[in-house]
Coordinates of C-alpha atoms in Angstrom, one line a residue:
M258 CA 121.2 162.1 133.1
S259 CA 120.5 160.1 136.1
V260 CA 123.2 158.7 138.3
L261 CA 122.4 155.9 140.7
V262 CA 125.0 155.0 143.4
A263 CA 124.4 152.2 145.8
F264 CA 127.2 152.2 148.5
S265 CA 127.8 150.7 151.9
V266 CA 130.0 152.5 154.7
T267 CA 131.4 150.1 157.3
P268 CA 133.4 151.3 160.2
I269 CA 136.4 149.1 160.8
G270 CA 137.8 148.2 164.1
A271 CA 134.7 149.7 166.0
G272 CA 133.3 146.2 167.1
E273 CA 130.2 144.5 165.9
D274 CA 127.7 147.1 166.9
V275 CA 128.2 149.7 164.2
G276 CA 124.6 150.6 163.5
E277 CA 124.7 154.0 165.3
M278 CA 127.8 154.9 163.1
V279 CA 126.1 153.8 160.0
A280 CA 123.1 155.8 160.8
E281 CA 125.2 158.9 160.7
A282 CA 125.9 158.2 157.0
V283 CA 122.2 157.5 156.3
R284 CA 121.3 160.9 157.9
V285 CA 123.7 162.7 155.5
V286 CA 122.1 160.8 152.5
R287 CA 118.5 161.8 153.7
A288 CA 119.4 165.4 154.4
S289 CA 120.7 165.8 150.9
G290 CA 117.2 165.9 149.6
L291 CA 118.1 163.5 146.9
P292 CA 115.9 160.4 146.3
N293 CA 117.3 157.5 148.3
R294 CA 116.5 154.2 149.7
T295 CA 118.2 152.1 152.4
D296 CA 118.1 148.5 152.8
A297 CA 119.9 145.9 154.8
M298 CA 123.0 145.9 152.5
F299 CA 123.2 149.2 150.9
T300 CA 122.0 152.9 150.6
T301 CA 121.0 153.9 147.1
V302 CA 121.0 157.6 146.2
E303 CA 119.8 159.1 142.8
G304 CA 120.9 162.5 141.3
E305 CA 121.4 164.2 138.0
T306 CA 125.2 164.3 138.0
W307 CA 128.1 162.4 139.1
D308 CA 129.4 165.4 141.2
E309 CA 126.1 165.6 143.1
V310 CA 125.8 162.1 144.0
L311 CA 129.4 161.4 144.9
A312 CA 129.5 164.5 147.1
V313 CA 126.8 162.9 149.2
V314 CA 128.9 159.6 149.3
K315 CA 131.9 161.6 150.4
D316 CA 129.9 163.4 153.1
A317 CA 128.3 160.1 154.3
V318 CA 131.7 158.6 154.7
A319 CA 133.2 161.7 156.4
A320 CA 130.3 161.3 159.0
V321 CA 131.5 157.8 159.8
E322 CA 135.1 158.7 159.7
A323 CA 134.6 161.4 162.3
R324 CA 133.8 158.6 164.8
C325 CA 136.0 155.8 163.6
S326 CA 139.6 156.1 162.2
R327 CA 139.1 153.5 159.5
V328 CA 136.3 153.1 157.1
S329 CA 135.6 150.5 154.2
L330 CA 133.3 151.9 151.3
V331 CA 131.7 149.5 148.7
L332 CA 130.3 151.4 145.8
K333 CA 128.2 150.4 142.6
A334 CA 127.2 153.0 140.2
D335 CA 124.8 153.3 137.1
A336 CA 124.6 156.4 134.9
R337 CA 122.0 156.7 132.2
A338 CA 119.7 159.2 130.4
G339 CA 116.5 159.4 132.2
Q340 CA 115.1 160.3 135.6
D341 CA 113.3 158.8 138.7
R342 CA 114.9 155.4 138.1
L343 CA 115.4 154.6 141.7
D344 CA 111.5 153.8 141.9
A345 CA 110.9 152.8 138.2
K346 CA 113.5 150.0 138.3
V347 CA 111.9 148.4 141.3
A348 CA 108.4 149.0 139.8
T349 CA 109.4 147.1 136.8
V350 CA 110.6 144.1 138.5
E351 CA 107.6 144.1 140.6
R352 CA 105.2 144.1 137.5
H353 CA 107.1 141.2 136.1
L354 CA 106.6 139.5 139.3
A355 CA 102.8 140.1 139.4
E356 CA 102.4 139.1 135.7
G357 CA 104.4 135.8 136.6
A358 CA 102.0 135.0 139.4
S359 CA 98.9 135.0 137.2

């Protein structure tokens, strides 16, 4: 089983400059040792079980919550047989883009 979770943690009521608090959430994800990727909108983490991945999300939210009393969480998930989908899904799209450019 492979569980991919893309999530965004947003401190509420902390002003516009929330990058430092969001970085705390990303530190938790990276320290988990699970494959992950962060972009401008979401952090995606991949694991073998729901419990494994959702524990990382919960800890990431807690890291932001420790510095801000209100936190918003947006989460999108995909569970499927297979492994290493975090990179494979992007590679498939890139391959199709390259084929279309010829």
